Coordinates of C-alpha atoms in Angstrom, one line a residue:
M1 CA -31.4 17.4 -4.2
K2 CA -30.8 17.3 -8.3
Q3 CA -28.7 20.4 -7.8
N4 CA -25.7 17.8 -5.3
K5 CA -26.4 14.9 -7.3
N6 CA -25.0 16.8 -10.2
A7 CA -22.3 18.3 -8.1
M8 CA -21.1 14.3 -6.5
L9 CA -21.5 13.2 -10.5
F10 CA -18.6 16.4 -11.3
I11 CA -17.5 15.0 -7.4
F12 CA -16.5 11.5 -9.0
L13 CA -15.9 11.8 -13.3
T14 CA -12.8 14.5 -11.3
I15 CA -11.2 11.7 -10.0
L16 CA -12.1 9.1 -12.6
I17 CA -10.6 11.2 -15.4
D18 CA -7.4 12.2 -12.3
C19 CA -6.5 8.3 -12.4
I20 CA -7.6 7.8 -16.7
G21 CA -4.9 10.4 -17.3
L22 CA -2.1 9.2 -15.3
G23 CA -3.2 5.6 -16.9
I24 CA -3.7 6.6 -19.9
I25 CA 0.7 7.0 -20.5
I26 CA 1.5 4.3 -19.3
P27 CA 1.3 2.4 -23.3
V28 CA 3.2 4.8 -24.3
L29 CA 5.3 6.9 -22.4
P30 CA 8.2 4.3 -23.0
D31 CA 7.8 5.3 -26.6
L32 CA 7.4 8.8 -26.6
I33 CA 10.6 8.4 -24.9
K34 CA 12.8 7.0 -26.7
Q35 CA 11.0 9.1 -29.8
I36 CA 12.1 11.9 -27.6
S37 CA 15.7 10.8 -26.4
G38 CA 16.7 8.7 -29.8
G39 CA 17.6 6.6 -26.1
S40 CA 17.6 2.4 -25.6
T41 CA 14.2 0.9 -23.8
S42 CA 16.6 0.7 -20.8
Q43 CA 17.4 4.5 -21.1
A44 CA 13.7 5.3 -21.6
A45 CA 12.8 2.5 -18.3
A46 CA 15.5 5.0 -16.2
I47 CA 13.4 8.3 -17.2
G48 CA 10.6 7.1 -16.9
G49 CA 11.1 6.7 -13.1
W50 CA 12.2 10.2 -13.2
L51 CA 9.4 11.2 -14.2
S52 CA 7.2 9.7 -12.6
F53 CA 9.4 10.5 -9.2
A54 CA 9.0 14.8 -10.4
Y55 CA 5.3 13.8 -10.5
A56 CA 5.4 12.1 -7.1
I57 CA 7.3 14.9 -5.0
T58 CA 5.1 17.2 -6.6
S59 CA 1.5 16.1 -5.9
F60 CA 3.7 15.8 -2.2
L61 CA 4.7 19.3 -1.7
F62 CA 1.5 20.7 -3.6
S63 CA -1.5 18.7 -2.3
P64 CA -1.3 20.7 1.5
V65 CA -1.4 23.7 -0.6
L66 CA -4.1 23.7 -3.0
G67 CA -5.7 21.8 0.5
G68 CA -5.0 25.0 2.2
L69 CA -5.8 27.4 -0.5
S70 CA -9.3 25.7 -1.0
D71 CA -9.7 26.4 2.6
R72 CA -9.6 30.1 2.4
F73 CA -11.3 30.4 -1.4
G74 CA -13.5 27.3 -1.2
R75 CA -13.6 24.2 -3.3
R76 CA -15.1 25.4 -6.5
P77 CA -12.0 27.7 -7.5
I78 CA -9.7 25.5 -7.0
I79 CA -11.0 22.4 -8.5
L80 CA -12.3 23.7 -11.8
I81 CA -8.2 26.1 -12.2
S82 CA -6.6 22.5 -11.5
L83 CA -9.0 21.1 -13.7
L84 CA -8.0 24.2 -16.6
G85 CA -4.4 23.2 -15.8
L86 CA -3.7 19.9 -16.4
G87 CA -5.9 20.6 -19.2
I88 CA -3.3 22.6 -20.5
D89 CA 0.0 20.8 -18.9
Y90 CA -1.5 17.0 -21.2
I91 CA -1.3 19.5 -24.0
F92 CA 2.3 20.8 -22.9
C93 CA 3.4 17.1 -22.5
A94 CA 2.4 15.6 -26.0
M95 CA 3.8 19.1 -28.2
S96 CA 7.5 18.9 -25.9
P97 CA 9.8 18.2 -28.0
T98 CA 12.8 17.4 -25.0
I99 CA 13.3 15.7 -22.6
T100 CA 13.1 18.6 -20.3
L101 CA 10.2 19.9 -21.0
L102 CA 8.3 16.9 -21.1
F103 CA 9.9 17.2 -16.7
V104 CA 8.7 20.6 -16.5
G105 CA 5.3 18.8 -18.1
R106 CA 5.1 16.4 -15.2
L107 CA 6.1 18.6 -12.2
L108 CA 3.3 19.9 -13.9
A109 CA 0.9 17.6 -13.8
G110 CA 2.1 16.6 -10.2
V111 CA 0.3 20.0 -9.0
C112 CA -2.9 20.6 -11.1
G113 CA -3.5 16.6 -9.9
A114 CA -4.0 17.4 -6.0
S115 CA -7.2 18.5 -7.3
F116 CA -7.5 14.8 -6.0
T117 CA -7.0 16.6 -2.3
T118 CA -9.9 19.8 -3.3
A119 CA -12.2 16.8 -4.4
S120 CA -11.9 14.7 -1.0
A121 CA -12.8 18.1 1.0
Y122 CA -15.7 18.3 -0.8
I123 CA -16.8 14.9 -0.6
A124 CA -16.7 15.9 3.1
D125 CA -18.3 19.0 3.1
V126 CA -21.6 18.2 1.6
S127 CA -22.0 14.6 3.2
T128 CA -23.6 13.7 5.9
D129 CA -23.3 11.0 8.9
E130 CA -24.8 8.3 6.7
N131 CA -23.7 8.7 3.9
R132 CA -20.2 9.5 4.5
A133 CA -18.1 6.9 3.6
K134 CA -20.2 5.6 0.3
N135 CA -19.4 8.9 -1.0
F136 CA -15.5 8.3 -0.3
G137 CA -16.1 5.0 -1.4
M138 CA -16.3 6.6 -4.8
I139 CA -12.7 7.7 -4.8
G140 CA -11.5 4.2 -4.6
A141 CA -14.3 3.6 -7.4
A142 CA -13.0 5.7 -9.4
F143 CA -9.3 4.1 -9.2
G144 CA -10.6 0.9 -9.5
V145 CA -12.8 1.9 -13.2
G146 CA -9.6 4.7 -13.7
F147 CA -7.8 1.3 -13.6
I148 CA -9.0 -0.3 -16.1
I149 CA -10.6 2.5 -18.6
G150 CA -6.8 4.2 -18.5
P151 CA -4.1 1.7 -20.0
L152 CA -7.3 1.0 -22.5
L153 CA -7.4 3.9 -23.8
G154 CA -4.4 4.5 -24.1
T155 CA -3.3 1.5 -25.8
V156 CA -6.6 2.7 -28.5
F157 CA -5.8 6.4 -28.7
G158 CA -2.2 4.9 -29.0
T159 CA -2.4 3.6 -32.3
W160 CA -2.2 7.1 -34.3
G161 CA 1.0 7.4 -32.3
P162 CA 2.8 8.1 -28.3
R163 CA 1.7 11.5 -28.5
A164 CA -2.0 11.0 -29.6
P165 CA -3.1 10.1 -25.7
F166 CA -1.9 13.1 -23.8
Y167 CA -4.1 14.9 -26.6
A168 CA -7.5 12.6 -25.7
A169 CA -6.4 13.3 -21.1
A170 CA -6.3 17.2 -22.3
C171 CA -9.9 17.1 -24.1
F172 CA -11.5 14.9 -20.8
S173 CA -9.8 17.4 -18.3
L174 CA -10.8 20.4 -20.6
L175 CA -14.3 18.5 -21.1
N176 CA -14.8 18.1 -17.0
F177 CA -13.8 21.8 -15.8
I178 CA -16.8 23.3 -19.3
Y179 CA -19.2 21.1 -16.9
G180 CA -18.3 22.0 -13.5
Y181 CA -18.2 25.5 -14.6
F182 CA -21.8 25.4 -14.9
V183 CA -23.2 22.1 -12.6
L184 CA -21.0 22.7 -9.1
P185 CA -21.4 24.6 -6.1
E186 CA -19.7 26.0 -4.0
S187 CA -19.5 23.5 -0.6
L188 CA -17.4 25.6 1.6
A189 CA -19.5 28.6 3.2
K190 CA -17.4 31.7 3.7
E191 CA -18.5 32.0 7.0
K192 CA -16.5 29.1 7.0
Q193 CA -13.3 29.7 4.7
R194 CA -10.5 30.5 7.0
A195 CA -6.7 32.7 6.3
F196 CA -4.2 30.9 4.4
D197 CA -0.8 30.1 6.3
W198 CA 2.1 28.6 4.9
K199 CA 3.3 27.2 8.2
R200 CA 0.1 24.8 7.6
A201 CA 0.2 25.1 3.6
N202 CA 3.6 22.2 3.6
P203 CA 3.1 18.5 4.5
L204 CA 4.9 19.2 8.0
G205 CA 3.5 21.6 8.5
S206 CA 0.2 20.1 8.3
L207 CA 0.5 17.1 9.5
L208 CA 2.1 19.0 12.6
Q209 CA -1.6 21.0 13.4
L210 CA -3.7 17.7 12.4
S211 CA -1.1 16.1 15.2
K212 CA -3.0 17.8 18.0
Q213 CA -6.3 15.8 17.8
K214 CA -4.6 11.8 18.8
V215 CA -7.2 9.8 17.2
V216 CA -6.6 12.4 13.7
I217 CA -2.8 11.3 13.6
N218 CA -3.4 8.1 14.8
L219 CA -6.0 6.9 12.1
I220 CA -3.9 9.2 9.4
I221 CA -1.5 6.2 10.4
V222 CA -3.1 3.9 9.3
M223 CA -4.2 5.3 6.3
F224 CA -0.1 5.8 5.3
I225 CA 0.6 2.0 6.5
L226 CA -2.3 0.6 4.3
E227 CA -1.7 3.3 1.5
L228 CA 2.0 1.3 1.2
A229 CA 0.9 -2.4 1.8
S230 CA -1.4 -1.3 -1.1
Q231 CA 1.8 -0.9 -3.4
A232 CA 2.5 -4.3 -3.3
M233 CA -0.6 -4.8 -6.3
P234 CA 1.0 -1.8 -9.1
N235 CA 4.6 -2.3 -8.3
V236 CA 4.3 -6.6 -7.6
W237 CA 1.4 -7.7 -9.4
S238 CA 2.6 -7.9 -12.8
F239 CA 6.1 -9.6 -12.1
F240 CA 4.6 -11.8 -9.9
C241 CA 2.8 -13.1 -12.0
I242 CA 4.9 -13.9 -15.0
E243 CA 7.6 -15.3 -12.4
R244 CA 4.9 -17.8 -10.7
F245 CA 2.4 -18.5 -13.4
N246 CA 4.6 -17.6 -16.9
W247 CA 1.5 -15.6 -17.4
N248 CA 1.8 -13.7 -20.9
E249 CA 0.9 -9.2 -21.9
K250 CA -3.1 -10.4 -21.9
Q251 CA -2.6 -12.7 -19.3
I252 CA -2.0 -9.7 -17.4
G253 CA -3.8 -7.5 -18.8
I254 CA -7.3 -9.3 -18.3
S255 CA -6.2 -9.9 -14.5
L256 CA -5.3 -6.4 -13.9
A257 CA -8.9 -5.3 -15.8
I258 CA -10.5 -7.7 -13.5
V259 CA -9.1 -6.4 -10.2
G260 CA -10.5 -3.0 -11.7
I261 CA -13.6 -3.9 -11.6
A262 CA -13.6 -5.3 -8.7
I263 CA -12.1 -3.0 -6.7
A264 CA -15.2 -0.9 -8.1
I265 CA -17.7 -3.6 -7.5
V266 CA -16.9 -2.9 -3.0
Q267 CA -15.5 0.7 -3.6
G268 CA -18.8 2.1 -5.1
G269 CA -21.6 -0.4 -4.0
L270 CA -20.8 -1.9 -1.7
I271 CA -19.1 0.3 1.5
G272 CA -22.2 2.3 2.1
W273 CA -24.1 -1.2 3.0
A274 CA -22.1 -2.3 5.4
K275 CA -22.0 0.8 6.7
N276 CA -25.2 1.3 7.7
K277 CA -24.9 -2.8 8.7
F278 CA -22.6 -2.9 10.9
G279 CA -21.1 0.7 10.7
E280 CA -17.7 3.0 10.4
K281 CA -15.5 0.9 13.5
R282 CA -16.3 -2.7 12.3
S283 CA -16.1 -2.1 8.5
L284 CA -12.7 -1.2 8.7
F285 CA -11.3 -3.8 10.9
A286 CA -13.3 -6.2 9.1
G287 CA -11.4 -4.3 5.7
L288 CA -8.0 -4.8 7.2
V289 CA -8.8 -8.1 8.5
F290 CA -10.1 -9.4 4.9
N291 CA -6.8 -7.2 3.8
T292 CA -4.7 -9.3 5.5
V293 CA -6.0 -12.7 4.3
G294 CA -5.9 -11.2 0.5
F295 CA -2.2 -10.7 1.2
I296 CA -1.3 -13.5 2.5
C297 CA -3.7 -15.8 0.6
F298 CA -1.4 -14.1 -3.3
S299 CA 2.0 -14.3 -1.7
L300 CA 0.8 -18.4 -1.1
A301 CA -0.3 -18.5 -4.2
N302 CA 1.0 -21.2 -6.7
Q303 CA -1.6 -22.3 -8.9
S304 CA -3.0 -19.6 -11.4
W305 CA -6.8 -20.3 -10.9
M306 CA -5.7 -19.2 -7.0
M307 CA -5.0 -15.2 -8.2
Y308 CA -8.7 -14.7 -9.0
V309 CA -10.4 -16.7 -6.2
F310 CA -8.2 -14.8 -3.6
L311 CA -9.4 -11.1 -5.4
I312 CA -12.6 -11.4 -3.6
P313 CA -11.0 -11.2 -0.4
F314 CA -8.4 -8.5 -1.0
A315 CA -10.6 -6.2 -2.9
L316 CA -13.3 -6.2 0.5
G317 CA -10.5 -4.9 2.6
G318 CA -11.9 -1.8 0.1
F319 CA -13.9 -1.7 3.4
A320 CA -10.7 0.1 5.6
I321 CA -9.9 3.5 4.4
P322 CA -12.8 5.3 2.9
N323 CA -14.5 4.5 6.5
I324 CA -10.8 5.5 7.9
Q325 CA -11.7 8.9 5.9
S326 CA -14.5 9.3 6.8
I327 CA -14.1 9.2 10.8
L328 CA -11.4 11.3 10.2
T329 CA -13.3 14.1 8.5
Q330 CA -15.6 13.7 11.5
K331 CA -13.1 15.4 14.1
V332 CA -12.0 17.8 12.1
P333 CA -13.6 22.0 11.6
A334 CA -15.4 22.4 8.1
N335 CA -12.5 24.8 7.3
E336 CA -9.6 22.6 8.1
Q337 CA -11.3 19.6 5.3
G338 CA -8.7 20.9 2.4
E339 CA -5.6 20.4 5.1
L340 CA -6.8 17.2 6.1
Q341 CA -6.9 16.1 2.2
G342 CA -3.6 17.7 2.0
G343 CA -1.9 16.3 4.5
L344 CA -3.5 12.8 3.4
T345 CA -2.7 13.2 -0.3
S346 CA 1.0 13.9 0.8
L347 CA 1.4 10.4 2.3
I348 CA -0.1 9.0 -0.5
S349 CA 2.4 9.9 -2.6
I350 CA 5.3 9.1 -0.4
T351 CA 3.9 6.0 -0.6
A352 CA 3.8 5.7 -4.2
I353 CA 7.7 6.8 -3.6
L354 CA 9.0 4.9 -1.0
G355 CA 6.4 1.6 -2.3
P356 CA 8.2 0.8 -5.5
L357 CA 11.3 0.2 -3.8
I358 CA 10.3 -1.8 -1.1
M359 CA 8.0 -4.0 -3.0
S360 CA 9.9 -4.2 -5.7
N361 CA 13.7 -4.5 -4.3
S362 CA 11.9 -7.2 -2.1
F363 CA 10.5 -9.1 -5.2
A364 CA 13.9 -8.3 -6.6
F365 CA 16.0 -9.6 -3.9
F366 CA 14.0 -13.0 -3.4
T367 CA 13.8 -14.4 -7.0
R368 CA 17.0 -13.8 -7.5
P369 CA 19.5 -16.3 -8.7
N370 CA 21.2 -17.6 -5.9
A371 CA 18.5 -16.3 -3.7
T372 CA 18.9 -18.3 0.2
F373 CA 14.8 -18.2 0.2
Y374 CA 12.9 -18.1 -2.9
F375 CA 9.9 -16.2 -1.8
P376 CA 8.5 -14.5 -5.1
G377 CA 5.4 -13.6 -2.7
V378 CA 7.1 -11.5 -0.8
A379 CA 5.8 -8.1 -1.7
F380 CA 2.6 -9.0 -0.6
F381 CA 3.3 -10.6 2.5
I382 CA 4.5 -7.8 3.4
G383 CA 1.9 -6.0 2.7
A384 CA -0.2 -8.1 5.2
L385 CA 2.4 -7.8 8.1
L386 CA 1.5 -3.7 7.1
S387 CA -2.0 -4.7 7.3
I388 CA -1.9 -6.4 10.7
F389 CA -0.4 -3.8 12.0
G390 CA -2.1 -1.2 11.3
L391 CA -5.7 -3.0 12.1
F392 CA -4.3 -3.6 16.1
F393 CA -3.1 0.0 15.9
S394 CA -6.4 1.4 14.7
Y395 CA -8.5 -0.9 17.6
R396 CA -6.2 0.1 20.3
T397 CA -7.4 3.6 19.1
L398 CA -11.1 3.2 18.0
K399 CA -11.9 1.6 21.2
R400 CA -10.3 5.0 23.5
M401 CA -12.7 6.9 20.7
Q402 CA -16.4 7.8 22.6

């Protein structure tokens, strides 16, 4: 039992460090790009966008590969190698003298950052039906905490220069690698491991394999829809609050911290309670309803205080995804959990690519000076429509499930 608790703590820290590693460089990346390239802020923003794309596309391509490798060789070696690689990569980025090498670093980070896939498969391996949804809620809690800590640490370490946060992120990853080396047991028994197949170790191949079960592919579609809807928050929140309420940087920073706290409370504390009291299906449906209500309220908010109040239903919408993951992992054999999580992570990477295009451009279109219809909350409204579609689609899928 103690060994299992240590392992779950390590998995939580692994996902948390992945999230912190993304957030810690946000405050300093513009300055680092300008320092290396000698360009303007506008040019740095363009380069930064391509760096984000580079990370997302490699994560999309390599998540199924790492998932398949973890089904073949076990979770432990893949997680540890990914953490070691991520730590080395952060040092590489910190020392990069050119934009080209910085791009190489972010491409490698996308590969190693796919440890999220294997960590999720580990959770599936060690969870029971009673605590599965609760354990997957840890992922959301880690994102919530990382959402708070990452940019804060980036600001603190950034006082020593734009490269310092990269060294800090490297230390976190390498220390977690050392910790995991001593405490992380293997979760996938050798007799359950399967042969590695390149035909399945890619986004399309893994999804085609998973599509053999209609319930599985339908719930994957629902999860994709919800992840796409959630892109409204990181891409539009700051711009919406500036446009609608004239918030300054401090107000935006405080609000984002509260968003992270709310998500962490729901994902880390309430999911297990809701699942035990209402069951996975009802908790999932409730989460989708809350998600819809939260997005609609955000889209119509016209007073600053409303954004904080409306965080309550939005955060409770976090019931949905962990319960979807819980149901999915029960429908897939143990030696295909890595493949499942790899496919899911690839889809999440797609939403990270499509999200900014849809949400940011819709906001820009409906807030431009000559807009026929002024609606700064349009991205949140799109999120609500996507959540409604996910609710009906998941209801139709699960009502047929025994």
